[in-house]
Short mmCIF file of C-alpha atoms in Angstrom, two decimals:
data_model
loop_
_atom_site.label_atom_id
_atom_site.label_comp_id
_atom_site.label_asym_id
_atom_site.label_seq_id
_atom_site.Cartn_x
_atom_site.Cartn_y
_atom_site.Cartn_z
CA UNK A 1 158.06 84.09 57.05
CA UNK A 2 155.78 82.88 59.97
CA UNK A 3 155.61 83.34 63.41
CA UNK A 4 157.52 80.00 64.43
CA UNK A 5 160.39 81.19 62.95
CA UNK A 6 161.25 84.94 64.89
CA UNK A 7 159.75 82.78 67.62
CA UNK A 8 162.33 80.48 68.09
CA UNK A 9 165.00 82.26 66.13
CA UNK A 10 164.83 85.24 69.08
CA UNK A 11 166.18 82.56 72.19
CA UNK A 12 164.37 79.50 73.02
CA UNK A 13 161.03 79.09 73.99
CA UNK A 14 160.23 79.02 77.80
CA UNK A 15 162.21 81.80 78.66
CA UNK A 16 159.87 84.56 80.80
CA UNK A 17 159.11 87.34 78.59
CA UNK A 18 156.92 89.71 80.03
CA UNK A 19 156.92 89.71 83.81
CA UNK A 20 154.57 91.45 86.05
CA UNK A 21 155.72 92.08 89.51
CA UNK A 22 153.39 93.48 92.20
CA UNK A 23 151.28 95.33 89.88
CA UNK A 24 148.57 97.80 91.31
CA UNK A 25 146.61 100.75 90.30
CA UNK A 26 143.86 102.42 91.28
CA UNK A 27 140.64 104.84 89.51
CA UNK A 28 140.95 107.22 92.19
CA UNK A 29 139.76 104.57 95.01
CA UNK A 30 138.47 101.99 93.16
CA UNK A 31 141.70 99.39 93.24
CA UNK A 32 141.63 98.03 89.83
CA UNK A 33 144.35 95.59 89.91
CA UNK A 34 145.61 94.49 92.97
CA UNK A 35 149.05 92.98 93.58
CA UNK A 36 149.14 90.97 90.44
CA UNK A 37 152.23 88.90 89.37
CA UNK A 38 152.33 87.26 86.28
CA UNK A 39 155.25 85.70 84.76
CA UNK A 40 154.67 84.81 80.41
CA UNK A 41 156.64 82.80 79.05
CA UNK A 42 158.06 83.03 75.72
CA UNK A 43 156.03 81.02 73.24
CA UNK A 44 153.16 80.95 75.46
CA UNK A 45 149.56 81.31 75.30
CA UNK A 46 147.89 82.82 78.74
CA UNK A 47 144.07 83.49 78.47
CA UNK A 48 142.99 85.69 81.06
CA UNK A 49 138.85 85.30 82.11
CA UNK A 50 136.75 86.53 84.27
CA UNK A 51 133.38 88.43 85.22
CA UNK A 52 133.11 92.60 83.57
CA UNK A 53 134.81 94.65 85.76
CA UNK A 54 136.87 92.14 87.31
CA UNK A 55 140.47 94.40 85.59
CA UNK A 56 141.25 91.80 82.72
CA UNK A 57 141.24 94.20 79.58
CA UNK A 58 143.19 97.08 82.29
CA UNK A 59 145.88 94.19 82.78
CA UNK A 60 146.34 93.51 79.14
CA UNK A 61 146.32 97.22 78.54
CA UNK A 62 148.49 98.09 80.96
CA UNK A 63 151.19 95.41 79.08
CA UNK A 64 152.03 97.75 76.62
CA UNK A 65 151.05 101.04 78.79
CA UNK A 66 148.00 101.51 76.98
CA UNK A 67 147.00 102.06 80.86
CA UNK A 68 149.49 103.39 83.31
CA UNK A 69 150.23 101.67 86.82
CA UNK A 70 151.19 103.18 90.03
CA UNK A 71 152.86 100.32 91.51
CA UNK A 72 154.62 97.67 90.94
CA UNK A 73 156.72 96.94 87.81
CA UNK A 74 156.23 95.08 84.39
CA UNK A 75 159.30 94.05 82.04
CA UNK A 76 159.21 92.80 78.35
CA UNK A 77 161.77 90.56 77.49
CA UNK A 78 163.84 92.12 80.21
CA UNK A 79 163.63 95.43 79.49
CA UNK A 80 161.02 97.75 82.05
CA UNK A 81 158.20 99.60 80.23
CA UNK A 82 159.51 103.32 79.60
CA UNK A 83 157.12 105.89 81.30
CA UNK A 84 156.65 108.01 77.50
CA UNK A 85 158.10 109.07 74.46
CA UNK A 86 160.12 107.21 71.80
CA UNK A 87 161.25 103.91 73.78
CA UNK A 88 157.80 103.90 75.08
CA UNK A 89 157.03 103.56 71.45
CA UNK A 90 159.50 101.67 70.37
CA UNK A 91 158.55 99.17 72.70
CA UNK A 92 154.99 99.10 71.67
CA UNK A 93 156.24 98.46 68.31
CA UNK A 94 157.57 94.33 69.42
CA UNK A 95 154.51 94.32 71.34
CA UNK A 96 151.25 93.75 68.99
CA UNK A 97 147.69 94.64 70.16
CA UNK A 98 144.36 93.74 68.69
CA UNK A 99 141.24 95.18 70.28
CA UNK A 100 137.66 94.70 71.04
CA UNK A 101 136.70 97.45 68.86
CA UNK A 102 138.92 96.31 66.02
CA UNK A 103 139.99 100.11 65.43
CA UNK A 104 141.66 99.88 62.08
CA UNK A 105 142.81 103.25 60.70
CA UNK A 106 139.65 104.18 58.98
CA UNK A 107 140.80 106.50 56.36
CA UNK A 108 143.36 104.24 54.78
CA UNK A 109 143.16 100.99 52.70
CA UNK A 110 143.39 97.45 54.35
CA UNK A 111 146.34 96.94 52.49
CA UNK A 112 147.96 100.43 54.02
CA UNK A 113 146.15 99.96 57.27
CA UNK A 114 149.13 96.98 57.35
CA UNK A 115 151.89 98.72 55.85
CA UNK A 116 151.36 102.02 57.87
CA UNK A 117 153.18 100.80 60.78
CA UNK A 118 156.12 98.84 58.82
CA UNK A 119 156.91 102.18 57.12
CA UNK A 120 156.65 104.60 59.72
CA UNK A 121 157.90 102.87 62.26
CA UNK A 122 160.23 99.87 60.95
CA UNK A 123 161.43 102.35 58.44
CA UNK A 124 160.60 99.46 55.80
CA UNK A 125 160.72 99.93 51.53
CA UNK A 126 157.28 100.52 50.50
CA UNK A 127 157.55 97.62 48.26
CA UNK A 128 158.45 95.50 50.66
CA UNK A 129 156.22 96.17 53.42
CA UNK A 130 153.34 95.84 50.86
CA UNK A 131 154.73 92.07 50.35
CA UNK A 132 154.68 91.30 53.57
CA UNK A 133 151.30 92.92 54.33
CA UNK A 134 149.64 90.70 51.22
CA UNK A 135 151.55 87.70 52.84
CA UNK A 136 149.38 87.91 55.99
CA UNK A 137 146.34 89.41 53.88
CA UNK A 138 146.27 86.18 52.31
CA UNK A 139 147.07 83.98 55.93
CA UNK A 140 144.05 85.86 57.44
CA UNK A 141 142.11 85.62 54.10
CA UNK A 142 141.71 88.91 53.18
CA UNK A 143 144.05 88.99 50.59
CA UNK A 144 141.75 89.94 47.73
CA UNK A 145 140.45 93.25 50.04
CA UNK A 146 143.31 94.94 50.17
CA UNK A 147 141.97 97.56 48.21
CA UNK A 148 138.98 98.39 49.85
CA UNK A 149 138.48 100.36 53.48
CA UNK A 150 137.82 99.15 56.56
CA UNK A 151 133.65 100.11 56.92
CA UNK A 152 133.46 98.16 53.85
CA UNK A 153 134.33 94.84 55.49
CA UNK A 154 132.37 93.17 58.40
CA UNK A 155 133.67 92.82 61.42
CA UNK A 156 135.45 89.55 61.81
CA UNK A 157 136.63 90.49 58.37
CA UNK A 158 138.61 93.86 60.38
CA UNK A 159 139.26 91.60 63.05
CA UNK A 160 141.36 89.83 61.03
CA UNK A 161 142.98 92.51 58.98
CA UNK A 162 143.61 94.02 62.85
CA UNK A 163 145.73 90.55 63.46
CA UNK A 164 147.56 91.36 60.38
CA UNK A 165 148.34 94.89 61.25
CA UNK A 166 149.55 93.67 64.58
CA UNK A 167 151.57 90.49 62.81
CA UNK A 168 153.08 93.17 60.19
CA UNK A 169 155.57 94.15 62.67
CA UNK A 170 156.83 91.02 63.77
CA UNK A 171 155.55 91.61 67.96
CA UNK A 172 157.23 89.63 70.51
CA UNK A 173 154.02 89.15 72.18
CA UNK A 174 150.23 89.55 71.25
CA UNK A 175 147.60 91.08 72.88
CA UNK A 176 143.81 90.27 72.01
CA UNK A 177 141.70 92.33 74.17
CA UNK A 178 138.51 90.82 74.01
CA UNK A 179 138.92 90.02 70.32
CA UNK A 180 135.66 88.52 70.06
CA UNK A 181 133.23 90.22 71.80
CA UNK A 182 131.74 92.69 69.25
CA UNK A 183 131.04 89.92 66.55
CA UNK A 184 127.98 87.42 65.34
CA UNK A 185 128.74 83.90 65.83
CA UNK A 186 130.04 83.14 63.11
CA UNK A 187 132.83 85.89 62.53
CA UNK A 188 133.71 84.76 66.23
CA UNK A 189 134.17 81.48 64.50
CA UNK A 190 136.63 83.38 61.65
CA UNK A 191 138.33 85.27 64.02
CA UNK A 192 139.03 82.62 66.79
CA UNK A 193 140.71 80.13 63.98
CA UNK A 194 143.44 82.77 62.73
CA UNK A 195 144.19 82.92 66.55
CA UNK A 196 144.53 79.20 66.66
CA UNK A 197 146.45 79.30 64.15
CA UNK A 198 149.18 81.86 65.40
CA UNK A 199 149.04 79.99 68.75
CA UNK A 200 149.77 76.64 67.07
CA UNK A 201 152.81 78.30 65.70
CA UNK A 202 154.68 79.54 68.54
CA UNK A 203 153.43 83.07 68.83
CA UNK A 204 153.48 84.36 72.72
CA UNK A 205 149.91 85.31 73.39
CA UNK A 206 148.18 86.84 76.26
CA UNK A 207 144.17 86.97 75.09
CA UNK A 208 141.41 88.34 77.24
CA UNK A 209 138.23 87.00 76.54
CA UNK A 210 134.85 84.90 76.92
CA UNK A 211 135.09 82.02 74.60
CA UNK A 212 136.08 79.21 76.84
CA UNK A 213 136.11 76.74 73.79
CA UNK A 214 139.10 78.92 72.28
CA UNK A 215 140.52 78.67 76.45
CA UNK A 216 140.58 75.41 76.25
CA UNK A 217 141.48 74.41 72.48
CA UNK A 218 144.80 77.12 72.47
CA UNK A 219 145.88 77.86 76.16
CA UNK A 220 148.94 76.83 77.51
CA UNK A 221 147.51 78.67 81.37
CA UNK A 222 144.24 80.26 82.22
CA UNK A 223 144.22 83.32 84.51
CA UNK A 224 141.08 84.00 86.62
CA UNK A 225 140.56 87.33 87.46
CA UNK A 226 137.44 88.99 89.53
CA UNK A 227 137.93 91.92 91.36
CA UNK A 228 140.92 93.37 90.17
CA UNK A 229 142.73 89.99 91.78
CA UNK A 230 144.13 86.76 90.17
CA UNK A 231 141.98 84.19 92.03
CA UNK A 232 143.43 81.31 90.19
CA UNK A 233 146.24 80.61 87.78
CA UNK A 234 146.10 76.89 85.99
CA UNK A 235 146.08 74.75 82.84
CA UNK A 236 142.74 75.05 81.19
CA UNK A 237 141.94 71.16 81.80
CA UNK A 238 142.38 71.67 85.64
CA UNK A 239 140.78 75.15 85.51
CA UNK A 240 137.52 73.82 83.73
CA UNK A 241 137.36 70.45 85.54
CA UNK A 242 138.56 71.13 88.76
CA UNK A 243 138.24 74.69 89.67
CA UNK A 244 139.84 75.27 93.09
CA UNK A 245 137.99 78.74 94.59
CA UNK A 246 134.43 79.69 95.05
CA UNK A 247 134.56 82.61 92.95
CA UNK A 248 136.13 80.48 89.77
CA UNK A 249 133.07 77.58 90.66
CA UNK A 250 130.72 80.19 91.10
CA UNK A 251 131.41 82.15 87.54
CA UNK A 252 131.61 78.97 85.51
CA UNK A 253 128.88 77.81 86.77
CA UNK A 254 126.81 80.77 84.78
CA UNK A 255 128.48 80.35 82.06
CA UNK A 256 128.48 77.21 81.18
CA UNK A 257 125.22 76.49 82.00
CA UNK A 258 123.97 77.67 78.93
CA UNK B 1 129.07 155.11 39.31
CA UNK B 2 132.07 157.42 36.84
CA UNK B 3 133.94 158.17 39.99
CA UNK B 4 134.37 153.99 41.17
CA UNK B 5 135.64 153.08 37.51
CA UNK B 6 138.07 156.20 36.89
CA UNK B 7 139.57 155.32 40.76
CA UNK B 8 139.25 151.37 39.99
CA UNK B 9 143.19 151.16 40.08
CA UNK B 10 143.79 152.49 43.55
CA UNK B 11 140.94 149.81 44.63
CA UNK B 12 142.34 147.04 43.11
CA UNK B 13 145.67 147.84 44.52
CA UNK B 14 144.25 147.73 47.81
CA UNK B 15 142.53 144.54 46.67
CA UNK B 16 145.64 142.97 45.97
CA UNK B 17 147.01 143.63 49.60
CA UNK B 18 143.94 142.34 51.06
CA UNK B 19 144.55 139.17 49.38
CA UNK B 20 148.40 139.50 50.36
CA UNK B 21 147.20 140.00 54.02
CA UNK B 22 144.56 137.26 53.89
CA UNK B 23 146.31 134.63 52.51
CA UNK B 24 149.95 135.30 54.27
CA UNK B 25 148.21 135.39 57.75
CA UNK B 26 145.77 132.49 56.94
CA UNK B 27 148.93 129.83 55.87
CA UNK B 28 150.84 130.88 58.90
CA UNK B 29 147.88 130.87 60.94
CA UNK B 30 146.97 127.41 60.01
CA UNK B 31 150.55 126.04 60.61
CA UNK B 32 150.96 128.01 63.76
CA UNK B 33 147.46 127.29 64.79
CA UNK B 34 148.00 123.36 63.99
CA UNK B 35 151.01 122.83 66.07
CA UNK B 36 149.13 124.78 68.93
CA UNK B 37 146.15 122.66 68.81
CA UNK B 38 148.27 119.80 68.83
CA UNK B 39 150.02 120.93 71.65
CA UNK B 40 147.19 121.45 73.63
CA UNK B 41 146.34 117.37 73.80
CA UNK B 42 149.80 116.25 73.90
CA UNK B 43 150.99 113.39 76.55
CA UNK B 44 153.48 116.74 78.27
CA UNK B 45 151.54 118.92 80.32
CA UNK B 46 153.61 122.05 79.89
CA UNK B 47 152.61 122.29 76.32
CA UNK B 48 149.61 121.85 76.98
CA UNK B 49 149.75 124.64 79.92
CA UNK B 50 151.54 126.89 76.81
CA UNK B 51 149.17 126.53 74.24
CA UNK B 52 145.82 127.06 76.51
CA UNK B 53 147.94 130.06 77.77
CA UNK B 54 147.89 131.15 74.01
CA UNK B 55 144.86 130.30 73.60
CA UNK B 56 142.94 132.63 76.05
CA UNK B 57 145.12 135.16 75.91
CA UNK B 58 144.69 135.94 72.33
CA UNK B 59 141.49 134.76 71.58
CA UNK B 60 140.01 137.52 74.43
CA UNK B 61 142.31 140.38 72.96
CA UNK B 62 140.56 143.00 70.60
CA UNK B 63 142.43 142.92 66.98
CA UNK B 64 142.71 146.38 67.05
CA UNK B 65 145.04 145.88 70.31
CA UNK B 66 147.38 142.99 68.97
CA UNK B 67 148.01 145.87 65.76
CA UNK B 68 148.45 148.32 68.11
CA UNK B 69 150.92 146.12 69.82
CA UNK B 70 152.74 145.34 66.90
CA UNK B 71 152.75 148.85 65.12
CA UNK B 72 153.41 150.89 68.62
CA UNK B 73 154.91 148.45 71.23
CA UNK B 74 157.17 146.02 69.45
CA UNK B 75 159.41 149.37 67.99
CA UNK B 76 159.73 150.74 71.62
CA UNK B 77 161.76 147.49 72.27
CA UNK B 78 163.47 147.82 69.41
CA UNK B 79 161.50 145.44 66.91
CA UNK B 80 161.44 147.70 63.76
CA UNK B 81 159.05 146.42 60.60
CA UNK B 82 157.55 147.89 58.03
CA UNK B 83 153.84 148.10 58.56
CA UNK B 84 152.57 145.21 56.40
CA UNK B 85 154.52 142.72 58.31
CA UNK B 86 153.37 144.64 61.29
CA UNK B 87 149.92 143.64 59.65
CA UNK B 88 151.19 140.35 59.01
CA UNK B 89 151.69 139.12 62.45
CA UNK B 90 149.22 140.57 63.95
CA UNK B 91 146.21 138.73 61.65
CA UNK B 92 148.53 135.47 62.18
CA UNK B 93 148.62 135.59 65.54
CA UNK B 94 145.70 136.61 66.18
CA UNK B 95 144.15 134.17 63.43
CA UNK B 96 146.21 131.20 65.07
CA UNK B 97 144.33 131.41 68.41
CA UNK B 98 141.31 130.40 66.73
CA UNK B 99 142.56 127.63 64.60
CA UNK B 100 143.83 126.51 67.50
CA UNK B 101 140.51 125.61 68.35
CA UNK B 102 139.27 124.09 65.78
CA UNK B 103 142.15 122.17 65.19
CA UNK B 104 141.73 120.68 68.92
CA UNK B 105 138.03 119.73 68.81
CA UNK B 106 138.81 118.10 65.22
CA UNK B 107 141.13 116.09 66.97
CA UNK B 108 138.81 115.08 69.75
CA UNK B 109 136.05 114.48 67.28
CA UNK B 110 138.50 110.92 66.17
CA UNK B 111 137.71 107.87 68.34
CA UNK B 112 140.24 107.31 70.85
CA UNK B 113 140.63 103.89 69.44
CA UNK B 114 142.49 105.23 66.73
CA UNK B 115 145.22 106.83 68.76
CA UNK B 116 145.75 104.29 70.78
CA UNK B 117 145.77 101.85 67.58
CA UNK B 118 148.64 104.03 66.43
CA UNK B 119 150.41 103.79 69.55
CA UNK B 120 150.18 100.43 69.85
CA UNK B 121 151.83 99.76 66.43
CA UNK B 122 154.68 101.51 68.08
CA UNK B 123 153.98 104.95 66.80
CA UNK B 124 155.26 108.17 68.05
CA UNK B 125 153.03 110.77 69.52
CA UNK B 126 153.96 113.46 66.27
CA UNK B 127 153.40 110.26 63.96
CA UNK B 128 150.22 109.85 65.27
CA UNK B 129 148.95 113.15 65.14
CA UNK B 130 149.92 113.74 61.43
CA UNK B 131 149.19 110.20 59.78
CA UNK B 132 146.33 108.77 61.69
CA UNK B 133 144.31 111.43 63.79
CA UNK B 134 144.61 114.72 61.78
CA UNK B 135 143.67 113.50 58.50
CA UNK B 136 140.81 112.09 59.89
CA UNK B 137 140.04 115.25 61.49
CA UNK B 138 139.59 116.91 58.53
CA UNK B 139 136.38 117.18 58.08
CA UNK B 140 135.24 118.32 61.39
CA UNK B 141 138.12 120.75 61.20
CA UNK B 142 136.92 122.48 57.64
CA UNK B 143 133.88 123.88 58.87
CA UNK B 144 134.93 125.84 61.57
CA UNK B 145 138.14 127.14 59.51
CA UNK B 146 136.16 128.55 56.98
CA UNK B 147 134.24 130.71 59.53
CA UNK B 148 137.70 131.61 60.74
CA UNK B 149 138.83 132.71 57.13
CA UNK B 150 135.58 134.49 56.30
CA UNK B 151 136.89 136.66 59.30
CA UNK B 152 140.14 136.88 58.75
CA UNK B 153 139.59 138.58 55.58
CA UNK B 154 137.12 140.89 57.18
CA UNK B 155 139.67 141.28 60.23
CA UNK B 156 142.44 142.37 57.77
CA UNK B 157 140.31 145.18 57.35
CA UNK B 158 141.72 146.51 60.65
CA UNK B 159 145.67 146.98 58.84
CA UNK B 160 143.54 149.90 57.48
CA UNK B 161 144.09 152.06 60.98
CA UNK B 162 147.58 151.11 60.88
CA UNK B 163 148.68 152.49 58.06
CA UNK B 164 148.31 149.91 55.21
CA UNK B 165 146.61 151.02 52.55
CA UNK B 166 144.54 147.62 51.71
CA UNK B 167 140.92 147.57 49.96
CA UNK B 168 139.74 149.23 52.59
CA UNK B 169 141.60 151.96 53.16
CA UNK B 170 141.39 152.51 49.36
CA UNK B 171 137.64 152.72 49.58
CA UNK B 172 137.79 154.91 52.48
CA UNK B 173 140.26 157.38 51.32
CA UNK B 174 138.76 157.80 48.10
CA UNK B 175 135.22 158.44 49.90
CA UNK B 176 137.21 161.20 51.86
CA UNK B 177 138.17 161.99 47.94
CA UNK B 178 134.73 162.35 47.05
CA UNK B 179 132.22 162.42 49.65
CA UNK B 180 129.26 162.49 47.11
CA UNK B 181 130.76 159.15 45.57
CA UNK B 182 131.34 157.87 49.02
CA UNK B 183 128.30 154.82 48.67
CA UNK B 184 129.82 153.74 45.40
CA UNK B 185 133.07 153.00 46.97
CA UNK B 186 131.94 151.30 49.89
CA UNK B 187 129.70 149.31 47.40
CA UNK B 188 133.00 148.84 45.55
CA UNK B 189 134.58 147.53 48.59
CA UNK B 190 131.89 145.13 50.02
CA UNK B 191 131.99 143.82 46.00
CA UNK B 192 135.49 143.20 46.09
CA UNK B 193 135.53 141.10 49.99
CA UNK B 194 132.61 139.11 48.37
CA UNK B 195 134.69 138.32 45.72
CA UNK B 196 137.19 136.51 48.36
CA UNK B 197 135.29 134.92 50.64
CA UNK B 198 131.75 133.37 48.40
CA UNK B 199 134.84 131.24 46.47
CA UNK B 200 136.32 130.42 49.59
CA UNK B 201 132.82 129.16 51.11
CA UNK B 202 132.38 126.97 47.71
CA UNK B 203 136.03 125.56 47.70
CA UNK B 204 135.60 124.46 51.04
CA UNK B 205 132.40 123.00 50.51
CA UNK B 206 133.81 120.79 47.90
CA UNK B 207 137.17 120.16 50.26
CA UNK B 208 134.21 118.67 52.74
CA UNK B 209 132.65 116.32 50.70
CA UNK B 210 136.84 115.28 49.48
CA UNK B 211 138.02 114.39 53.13
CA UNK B 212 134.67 112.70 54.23
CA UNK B 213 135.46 109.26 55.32
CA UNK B 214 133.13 106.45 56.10
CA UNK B 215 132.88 105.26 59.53
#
């Protein structure tokens, strides 16, 4: 099975799926995000940079309440984000997260690290969730690891099992919190092509991170963030070209001078 | 030397409860003392209120007074048992307080990455706990609990002054027996609590090196 088909099987693409709606919150009085509205559309692949600091990894935490907010309100495919317990969880479950530190379940196998979640919480046949997990073993290219545990594999290597994990339970939505940013070069490289990949198939993304070259290749939107603000919202081809405030200008300017 | 072999049965039968003691009140301890420490970091703050509450009351109570209240207390409203499970509850009770502990800081010893990877895979907050973080806790949690046994087999010791005859009792009543004896059976005795806890130590030691995962 791949993405494209729950992806277009689930209602047609274009639809809003997560919506943020006045979104604010605040470490004691530093105001990390500030009034932030963002509407993702199903299918769609939003890449949110911006300088540290500036409350891009809080937003994409705060999509499946890794982080809580105290305003404002954020909805997945319709439904608002349940303050705790089992719908919290159940929600979490459609919603599939891959971090900066890769955090795979170091005490199990690769191949369980992607079953765990299918069994415990999709109540799937061993058997079967094991297929599936060797499926996208194999679509990341890790299929003949399976067997091993995580600190034996580098880190694009995780990385890519972590995708997998994430893609074992079918999300609605992906999150990549800077996905990238504890890896050489050339894992980046690795890393950055499976998420081409799932983008080119349909799969509704929302990716935080620094590679510009994977902004422009895969996003449908780029969202600039500094401050805990969204300073500007547009394609990647406008944003790069033609960026509108000071801020944007100013912070591409460093970066792609190099 | 005569005296400790012709009295060896009474001894061992007060061995026997000391391993009855030790290892009733160290299972119930560590499940009572599990779900304690894991309510003391879970997301609802009245559990976690409860089991601090637990916690510091029990952990700053003499053993000697959690027997007492067991053996003298608990009958006056109306809780009548026999003086072993008297004995029972009060080492598991008291036991639980401290495995509360190191249950908790074996949990915060796991990366907080590895919660939240569970929760973001749509697990529950009990899931979590017993699939992902306590198994890695494991090895920062052996340690500690076998301190905690070591003492709970030298705590049981204290069912003696409440009327269970358990190893020893046995030594001491047969030293009241025969005074001139008396270093033989307390020689006897100290044998017999080695005999517990240096295999304990070792099997723990190799249960370390089983649960030790690579980071």
């Amino acid at each position: 099975m791949t993405v494209t088909e729950h992806g277009a099987t689930e209602a047609a693409t274009g639809q809003p799926l997560v919506v943020l709606d006045g979104v604010n919150k605040w470490y004691g009085d530093l105001h990390v995000l500030q009034d932030i509205n963002v509407t993702i559309k199903r299918g769609e692949v939003v890449v949110v940079i911006g300088p540290s600091g500036s409350g891009k990894s809080t937003l994409c935490r705060a999509i499946n309440r890794l982080e809580t907010i105290q305003k404002g309100s954020i909805t997945l495919d319709g439904k608002a984000l349940p303050e705790e317990g089992k719908a919290l969880a159940a929600l979490r479950a459609d919603v599939g997260m891959v971090f900066q530190s890769f955090n795979l379940f170091a005490h199990k196998t690769i191949l369980q690290n992607v079953t765990l979640g299918p069994i415990k919480v999709r109540n799937k046949k061993k058997a079967e969730a094991e297929k599936r997990a060797k499926e996208l073993l194999d679509r990341v290219g890790i299929g003949h690891q399976a067997a091993k545990y995580p600190a034996q594999l580098s880190g694009g290597q995780q990385q890519r099992v972590a995708i997998a994990r994430a893609l074992a339970m079918d999300p609605k939505v992906m999150l990549f919190d800077e996905p990238t940013s504890a890896l050489d070069p050339e894992m980046i490289a690795e890393v950055l092509d499976v998420m081409v990949d799932l983008a080119k198939q349909g799969m509704t993304m929302v990716v935080v991170t620094h590679e510009m070259g994977f902004a422009r290749t895969a996003a449908d939107r780029v969202i600039f963030m500094a401050d805990g603000a969204i300073v500007e919202e547009n394609t990647p081809e406008e944003f790069f070209t033609n960026p509108q405030s000071d801020r944007a200008k100013d912070f591409l300017g460093k970066i792609l001078k190099h | 030397m005569d005296k400790l072999v012709d009295n060896l049965d009474p001894i061992l039968e007060g061995f026997w409860t000391t391993i009855q003691l030790t290892m009733v009140a160290a299972v119930a301890a560590m499940i009572l003392g599990t779900i304690l420490g894991t309510m003391r970091v879970s997301p609802i703050p009245p559990l976690r209120w409860l089991g601090a509450a637990y916690v510091e009351i029990v952990r700053n109570t003499p053993l000697t007074l959690v027997f007492f209240f067991m053996v003298f207390v608990a009958p006056q409203v109306d809780i009548l048992v026999e003086f072993k499970t008297s004995a029972y509850v009060a080492l598991s009770v008291y036991t639980a307080a401290f495995v509360c502990e190191a249950v908790r800081s074996g949990i915060n010893s796991v990366s907080t990455g590895q919660a939240e990877a569970a929760r973001a895979i749509g697990m529950t907050f009990t899931q979590s706990i017993s699939t992902v973080i306590l198994p890695q806790a494991m090895r920062t949690i052996i340690p500690p609990l076998i301190n905690i046994f070591v003492a709970l087999t030298k705590n049981s010791s204290v069912a003696a002054g409440f009327f269970v005859t358990e190893l020893f009792a046995s030594g001491r009543d047969l030293n009241l027996r025969y005074p001139s004896d008396g270093l033989w059976f307390l020689g006897g005795v100290a044998f017999f609590y080695l005999l517990i806890t240096i295999p304990a130590g070792i099997a723990a030691g190799q249960l370390e090196r089983k649960v030790a995962i690579a980071r």
